[in-house]
Short mmCIF file of C-alpha atoms in Angstrom, two decimals:
data_model
loop_
_atom_site.label_atom_id
_atom_site.label_comp_id
_atom_site.label_asym_id
_atom_site.label_seq_id
_atom_site.Cartn_x
_atom_site.Cartn_y
_atom_site.Cartn_z
CA SER A 753 -130.50 -44.08 -50.87
CA LYS A 754 -127.52 -44.83 -53.11
CA LYS A 755 -125.35 -45.52 -50.06
CA GLU A 756 -127.86 -48.00 -48.62
CA THR A 757 -128.27 -49.67 -52.02
CA GLU A 758 -124.53 -50.14 -52.32
CA THR A 759 -124.50 -51.65 -48.83
CA LEU A 760 -127.30 -54.10 -49.55
CA VAL A 761 -126.47 -54.94 -53.17
CA ALA A 762 -123.14 -55.88 -54.72
CA LEU A 763 -121.96 -57.06 -58.12
CA THR A 764 -120.31 -60.44 -57.73
CA THR A 765 -119.62 -61.51 -61.30
CA ILE A 766 -119.62 -59.90 -64.74
CA SER A 767 -119.00 -62.27 -67.62
CA LYS A 768 -118.86 -61.54 -71.34
CA ALA A 769 -120.81 -63.75 -73.73
CA SER A 770 -118.61 -65.54 -76.24
CA SER A 771 -120.80 -64.30 -79.09
CA ASN A 772 -124.09 -62.59 -79.89
CA THR A 773 -125.60 -66.00 -80.52
CA ALA A 774 -124.53 -67.25 -77.10
CA PHE A 775 -125.93 -64.12 -75.46
CA TYR A 776 -129.35 -64.41 -77.10
CA ASN A 777 -129.55 -68.15 -76.50
CA SER A 778 -128.93 -67.49 -72.81
CA LEU A 779 -131.41 -64.61 -72.77
CA LYS A 780 -134.07 -66.68 -74.54
CA ALA A 781 -133.75 -69.42 -71.92
CA ALA A 782 -134.01 -66.87 -69.09
CA VAL A 783 -137.02 -65.16 -70.70
CA GLY A 784 -138.69 -68.56 -71.06
CA ASP A 785 -138.27 -69.08 -67.32
CA ASN A 786 -139.80 -65.67 -66.55
CA GLN A 787 -143.28 -65.58 -68.07
CA ASP A 788 -141.88 -65.23 -71.62
CA ALA A 789 -141.27 -61.58 -70.77
CA ALA A 790 -138.39 -59.13 -70.64
CA LEU A 791 -138.07 -56.17 -68.25
CA LEU A 792 -135.81 -53.67 -69.99
CA PHE A 793 -134.35 -50.72 -68.07
CA ILE A 794 -132.73 -47.73 -69.76
CA HIS A 795 -130.99 -45.38 -67.32
CA GLY A 796 -130.56 -41.61 -67.47
CA PHE A 797 -127.50 -39.35 -67.40
CA ASN A 798 -125.06 -39.20 -64.49
CA VAL A 799 -125.23 -43.01 -64.04
CA ASP A 800 -122.16 -45.23 -64.26
CA PHE A 801 -122.37 -48.85 -65.40
CA ASP A 802 -122.19 -50.48 -61.96
CA SER A 803 -124.92 -48.21 -60.61
CA ALA A 804 -127.09 -48.96 -63.64
CA VAL A 805 -126.76 -52.72 -63.11
CA ILE A 806 -127.64 -52.36 -59.43
CA ARG A 807 -130.64 -50.16 -60.24
CA THR A 808 -131.88 -52.74 -62.76
CA ALA A 809 -131.68 -55.48 -60.14
CA GLN A 810 -133.37 -53.24 -57.58
CA LEU A 811 -136.26 -52.47 -59.93
CA ALA A 812 -136.72 -56.13 -60.83
CA VAL A 813 -136.99 -57.08 -57.16
CA ASP A 814 -139.08 -54.09 -56.04
CA LEU A 815 -141.59 -54.49 -58.87
CA THR A 816 -141.99 -58.24 -58.44
CA TYR A 817 -145.42 -59.39 -57.43
CA LEU A 818 -145.15 -62.64 -55.51
CA ASP A 819 -148.27 -64.75 -55.62
CA PRO A 820 -148.36 -66.66 -52.32
CA ASP A 821 -149.87 -69.60 -54.16
CA ALA A 822 -147.24 -69.62 -56.91
CA ALA A 823 -144.91 -72.58 -57.08
CA ALA A 824 -141.87 -70.51 -58.03
CA ALA A 825 -141.79 -67.67 -55.51
CA ASP A 826 -138.52 -66.36 -56.89
CA SER A 827 -139.77 -65.72 -60.44
CA TYR A 828 -140.00 -62.21 -61.86
CA GLU A 829 -143.62 -61.40 -62.59
CA PHE A 830 -142.69 -58.80 -65.20
CA GLY A 831 -139.89 -60.55 -67.04
CA GLN A 832 -136.20 -61.27 -67.17
CA PRO A 833 -134.33 -58.09 -66.17
CA VAL A 834 -132.26 -56.61 -68.99
CA LEU A 835 -130.20 -53.41 -68.93
CA PHE A 836 -129.37 -51.21 -71.88
CA SER A 837 -126.50 -49.03 -70.70
CA TRP A 838 -125.36 -46.06 -72.76
CA PRO A 839 -122.15 -44.03 -72.28
CA ASN A 840 -122.36 -40.86 -70.21
CA GLY A 841 -120.02 -38.84 -68.04
CA GLY A 842 -121.40 -40.20 -64.81
CA VAL A 843 -121.28 -36.73 -63.24
CA PRO A 844 -123.77 -33.81 -63.39
CA TYR A 845 -121.49 -31.31 -65.14
CA THR A 846 -121.24 -33.46 -68.29
CA TYR A 847 -124.94 -32.90 -69.05
CA VAL A 848 -124.34 -31.05 -72.33
CA ASP A 849 -121.99 -33.76 -73.64
CA ASP A 850 -124.38 -36.46 -72.44
CA ARG A 851 -127.10 -34.99 -74.67
CA ILE A 852 -124.89 -35.75 -77.66
CA LEU A 853 -124.02 -39.23 -76.38
CA ALA A 854 -127.73 -39.96 -75.89
CA GLU A 855 -128.43 -39.09 -79.54
CA LEU A 856 -125.51 -41.22 -80.74
CA SER A 857 -126.60 -44.17 -78.58
CA ALA A 858 -130.02 -44.34 -80.20
CA ARG A 859 -128.70 -46.32 -83.16
CA GLN A 860 -127.32 -49.01 -80.85
CA LEU A 861 -130.59 -49.17 -78.93
CA GLU A 862 -132.54 -49.51 -82.16
CA THR A 863 -130.38 -52.49 -83.15
CA PHE A 864 -130.81 -54.00 -79.69
CA LEU A 865 -134.60 -53.60 -79.86
CA ASP A 866 -134.61 -55.31 -83.26
CA GLU A 867 -132.67 -58.26 -81.87
CA LEU A 868 -134.57 -58.35 -78.58
CA THR A 869 -137.89 -58.69 -80.40
CA ALA A 870 -136.58 -61.19 -82.94
CA ARG A 871 -134.30 -63.39 -80.80
CA SER A 872 -135.35 -63.27 -77.13
CA GLY A 873 -138.58 -65.24 -77.47
CA ALA A 874 -140.37 -62.60 -75.39
CA LYS A 875 -144.12 -62.32 -75.82
CA SER A 876 -144.18 -59.17 -73.74
CA ILE A 877 -141.53 -56.49 -73.30
CA ASN A 878 -141.82 -54.02 -70.43
CA ILE A 879 -139.58 -50.98 -70.81
CA ILE A 880 -138.81 -48.58 -67.97
CA VAL A 881 -136.78 -45.58 -69.05
CA HIS A 882 -135.57 -42.76 -66.82
CA SER A 883 -134.54 -39.16 -67.39
CA MET A 884 -132.27 -38.61 -70.43
CA GLY A 885 -132.56 -42.29 -71.30
CA ASN A 886 -135.91 -41.28 -72.76
CA ARG A 887 -134.04 -39.27 -75.36
CA VAL A 888 -132.18 -42.43 -76.37
CA LEU A 889 -135.39 -44.45 -76.58
CA VAL A 890 -137.51 -41.86 -78.39
CA LYS A 891 -134.79 -41.34 -81.01
CA ALA A 892 -134.38 -45.11 -81.42
CA LEU A 893 -138.12 -45.61 -81.89
CA GLU A 894 -138.09 -43.30 -84.91
CA THR A 895 -136.31 -45.95 -86.96
CA PHE A 896 -137.26 -49.08 -85.03
CA VAL A 897 -140.98 -48.72 -85.70
CA THR A 898 -140.56 -48.34 -89.48
CA GLY A 899 -139.39 -51.94 -89.89
CA TYR A 900 -141.10 -53.44 -86.88
CA SER A 901 -143.61 -55.62 -88.74
CA ASN A 902 -140.77 -57.21 -90.72
CA ASN A 903 -138.59 -58.04 -87.71
CA ALA A 904 -141.04 -59.01 -84.96
CA PRO A 905 -142.18 -62.65 -84.76
CA GLY A 906 -145.94 -62.29 -84.25
CA ASP A 907 -147.60 -59.98 -81.76
CA ILE A 908 -145.51 -58.77 -78.84
CA GLU A 909 -147.11 -56.77 -76.05
CA PHE A 910 -145.13 -53.62 -75.27
CA LYS A 911 -145.53 -51.41 -72.22
CA ILE A 912 -143.32 -48.33 -71.96
CA ILE A 913 -142.89 -46.38 -68.73
CA HIS A 914 -141.49 -42.86 -69.21
CA ALA A 915 -140.19 -41.79 -65.79
CA ALA A 916 -139.07 -38.16 -65.33
CA ALA A 917 -138.56 -38.01 -69.09
CA ASP A 918 -135.94 -35.46 -70.15
CA VAL A 919 -137.17 -35.04 -73.71
CA ASP A 920 -138.84 -32.09 -75.41
CA GLN A 921 -142.64 -32.42 -75.51
CA GLN A 922 -142.81 -31.41 -79.17
CA VAL A 923 -140.08 -33.88 -80.13
CA TYR A 924 -141.97 -36.63 -78.30
CA ASP A 925 -145.24 -35.70 -80.02
CA ASP A 926 -143.60 -35.77 -83.46
CA VAL A 927 -142.22 -39.27 -82.87
CA MET A 928 -145.56 -40.45 -81.50
CA ASP A 929 -147.23 -39.18 -84.68
CA GLN A 930 -144.80 -41.35 -86.65
CA ILE A 931 -145.50 -44.35 -84.42
CA ALA A 932 -149.24 -43.90 -84.98
CA ARG A 933 -148.65 -44.40 -88.70
CA SER A 934 -146.58 -47.57 -88.19
CA GLN A 935 -147.43 -51.18 -87.32
CA PHE A 936 -145.89 -50.80 -83.86
CA LYS A 937 -148.27 -50.71 -80.90
CA ALA A 938 -147.57 -50.13 -77.22
CA GLU A 939 -149.08 -48.79 -74.02
CA TYR A 940 -147.29 -45.67 -72.78
CA THR A 941 -147.29 -44.13 -69.30
CA VAL A 942 -145.75 -40.78 -68.41
CA TYR A 943 -144.85 -40.02 -64.79
CA ALA A 944 -144.28 -36.29 -64.30
CA SER A 945 -143.64 -33.89 -61.43
CA SER A 946 -143.56 -30.15 -60.78
CA GLU A 947 -140.79 -30.67 -58.19
CA ASP A 948 -138.22 -32.17 -60.57
CA THR A 949 -135.27 -29.76 -60.30
CA PRO A 950 -133.05 -31.40 -62.98
CA LEU A 951 -135.86 -31.12 -65.55
CA GLN A 952 -136.38 -27.48 -64.64
CA ALA A 953 -132.71 -26.89 -65.34
CA SER A 954 -132.81 -29.04 -68.48
CA ARG A 955 -135.59 -26.91 -69.92
CA ILE A 956 -133.46 -23.78 -69.66
CA VAL A 957 -130.22 -25.42 -70.85
CA ASN A 958 -131.88 -26.94 -73.91
CA ALA A 959 -133.51 -23.62 -74.80
CA ILE A 960 -130.12 -21.90 -74.71
CA ILE A 961 -128.38 -24.61 -76.73
CA ASN A 962 -131.14 -24.72 -79.36
CA ALA A 963 -131.48 -20.91 -79.47
CA MET A 964 -135.21 -21.15 -78.84
CA GLN A 965 -137.07 -17.99 -77.81
CA THR A 966 -139.32 -20.05 -75.55
CA ALA A 967 -138.04 -22.75 -73.20
CA ARG A 968 -140.33 -25.70 -73.92
CA ALA A 969 -141.33 -28.09 -71.17
CA ARG A 970 -139.94 -31.61 -70.88
CA VAL A 971 -142.30 -34.60 -71.02
CA GLY A 972 -141.62 -35.46 -67.36
CA GLN A 973 -142.11 -31.89 -66.18
CA ILE A 974 -145.28 -30.24 -64.90
CA LEU A 975 -144.91 -26.57 -65.79
CA ASP A 976 -147.27 -23.85 -64.54
CA GLY A 977 -149.62 -26.58 -63.37
CA LYS A 978 -149.81 -28.20 -66.81
CA ILE A 979 -148.90 -31.84 -67.33
CA TYR A 980 -148.03 -33.36 -70.70
CA ILE A 981 -151.11 -34.98 -72.27
CA ARG A 982 -150.96 -36.79 -75.57
CA LYS A 983 -153.85 -36.14 -77.91
CA SER A 984 -154.03 -39.73 -79.17
CA ARG A 985 -154.91 -40.34 -82.80
CA ASN A 986 -155.66 -44.03 -82.36
CA ASP A 987 -154.98 -46.96 -80.05
CA LYS A 988 -151.36 -47.29 -81.23
CA ASP A 989 -150.20 -44.27 -79.30
CA MET A 990 -152.31 -44.18 -76.16
CA VAL A 991 -150.49 -42.32 -73.39
CA THR A 992 -151.55 -42.24 -69.74
CA SER A 993 -150.19 -39.20 -67.86
CA ILE A 994 -149.70 -39.40 -64.09
CA ASP A 995 -148.86 -36.52 -61.76
CA ALA A 996 -146.29 -37.86 -59.29
CA THR A 997 -145.67 -34.50 -57.58
CA GLY A 998 -145.22 -34.86 -53.84
CA PHE A 999 -143.41 -38.19 -53.99
CA ALA A 1000 -139.89 -36.83 -54.22
CA THR A 1001 -137.54 -38.95 -52.12
CA ASP A 1002 -134.33 -37.08 -52.87
CA LEU A 1003 -133.14 -33.49 -52.81
CA PHE A 1004 -133.71 -32.99 -56.54
CA GLY A 1005 -137.06 -34.78 -56.94
CA HIS A 1006 -135.83 -36.78 -59.93
CA GLY A 1007 -135.55 -40.37 -58.70
CA TYR A 1008 -139.07 -41.02 -57.39
CA PHE A 1009 -139.72 -43.76 -59.96
CA SER A 1010 -137.43 -46.14 -58.08
CA ASN A 1011 -137.41 -44.72 -54.55
CA ALA A 1012 -141.02 -43.78 -53.73
CA GLY A 1013 -143.06 -46.78 -52.60
CA ASN A 1014 -146.34 -45.43 -53.98
CA ILE A 1015 -144.89 -44.90 -57.44
CA ILE A 1016 -143.13 -48.28 -57.45
CA ALA A 1017 -146.42 -49.91 -56.46
CA ASP A 1018 -148.26 -48.08 -59.23
CA ILE A 1019 -145.72 -49.14 -61.85
CA SER A 1020 -146.11 -52.72 -60.62
CA CYS A 1021 -149.90 -52.54 -60.91
CA ASN A 1022 -149.52 -50.89 -64.30
CA LEU A 1023 -147.35 -53.70 -65.64
CA ALA A 1024 -149.72 -56.25 -64.10
CA GLY A 1025 -152.50 -54.88 -66.32
CA PHE A 1026 -154.62 -52.94 -63.84
CA GLU A 1027 -156.36 -49.92 -65.35
CA PRO A 1028 -155.73 -46.47 -63.79
CA ASP A 1029 -159.16 -46.45 -62.10
CA GLU A 1030 -158.24 -49.70 -60.34
CA ARG A 1031 -155.08 -48.21 -58.81
CA ALA A 1032 -154.26 -45.61 -56.16
CA LEU A 1033 -154.79 -42.78 -58.64
CA ALA A 1034 -157.24 -39.88 -58.56
CA PRO A 1035 -158.82 -38.72 -61.86
CA ARG A 1036 -158.08 -35.15 -62.86
CA LYS A 1037 -159.09 -32.80 -65.68
CA ALA A 1038 -156.77 -30.43 -67.53
CA GLU A 1039 -157.92 -26.95 -68.52
CA ASP A 1040 -158.89 -28.21 -71.99
CA GLY A 1041 -160.92 -31.05 -70.50
CA SER A 1042 -158.31 -33.76 -71.17
CA ASP A 1043 -158.00 -36.54 -68.64
CA TYR A 1044 -154.97 -37.35 -66.55
CA TRP A 1045 -154.31 -38.97 -63.15
CA GLU A 1046 -152.71 -37.98 -59.89
CA ALA A 1047 -150.87 -40.40 -57.60
CA ASP A 1048 -152.87 -40.55 -54.37
CA SER A 1049 -150.81 -40.52 -51.20
CA SER A 1050 -153.84 -41.54 -49.10
#
């Protein structure tokens, strides 16, 4: 719980880098000490800065796989933790304003992704993005992927985890179509649930705001038993969809990605390179015959 996390974790020091160059030099050294990888977390709405930093640290520790034979038992298996924090109200009733802030923050995230790929020295970048943070990332990817081949030094392995994604399914599909035509390549995983109350509300709110006749489902939402499944055009936009229903650990069913042990373990195995059929997932078929997976509580 948030209260327990605040009891067990505390921020001791926050220091500002003297310059961008100093920041990226420091980050490059840290990435070099952590498997030449970066673990980037992008939070959702209703999250203040301190809570976002604590959640980033929590994820880095919880996801870490410690090899008993490894010499450095304190190293992060999935990279140096990095947080991209975007401005939001930090309270539920600012949701509508946070939608606008998420769109405006995409430009800053795009710039950060450009610099992260060019200056961090990372050979692999693992991105975990929660809730409305997915709107920031998806919007940023629209522009980031167009110049990716010019900015990235060689091949970088990207894995993107969309957790409880509060983004319109059609909007996501349109951006993925654009990605498929670019030089950018990543592995994408969608964790979705039918018990996610905030996404149920988001679907209605966004329909009202956008004056849509039909309230379209969010990527992280299972609606009427249907999970989002990407009809991949090629290997640049492969998306694995996982039904995480039943693993809600809070009243609203929105924070399972960081609170449910089974889901944390699956994300860890995912980032470690294990295929879905090697993890605690059960294969499922959608009505149209498409494949997806269900997190197995057994």
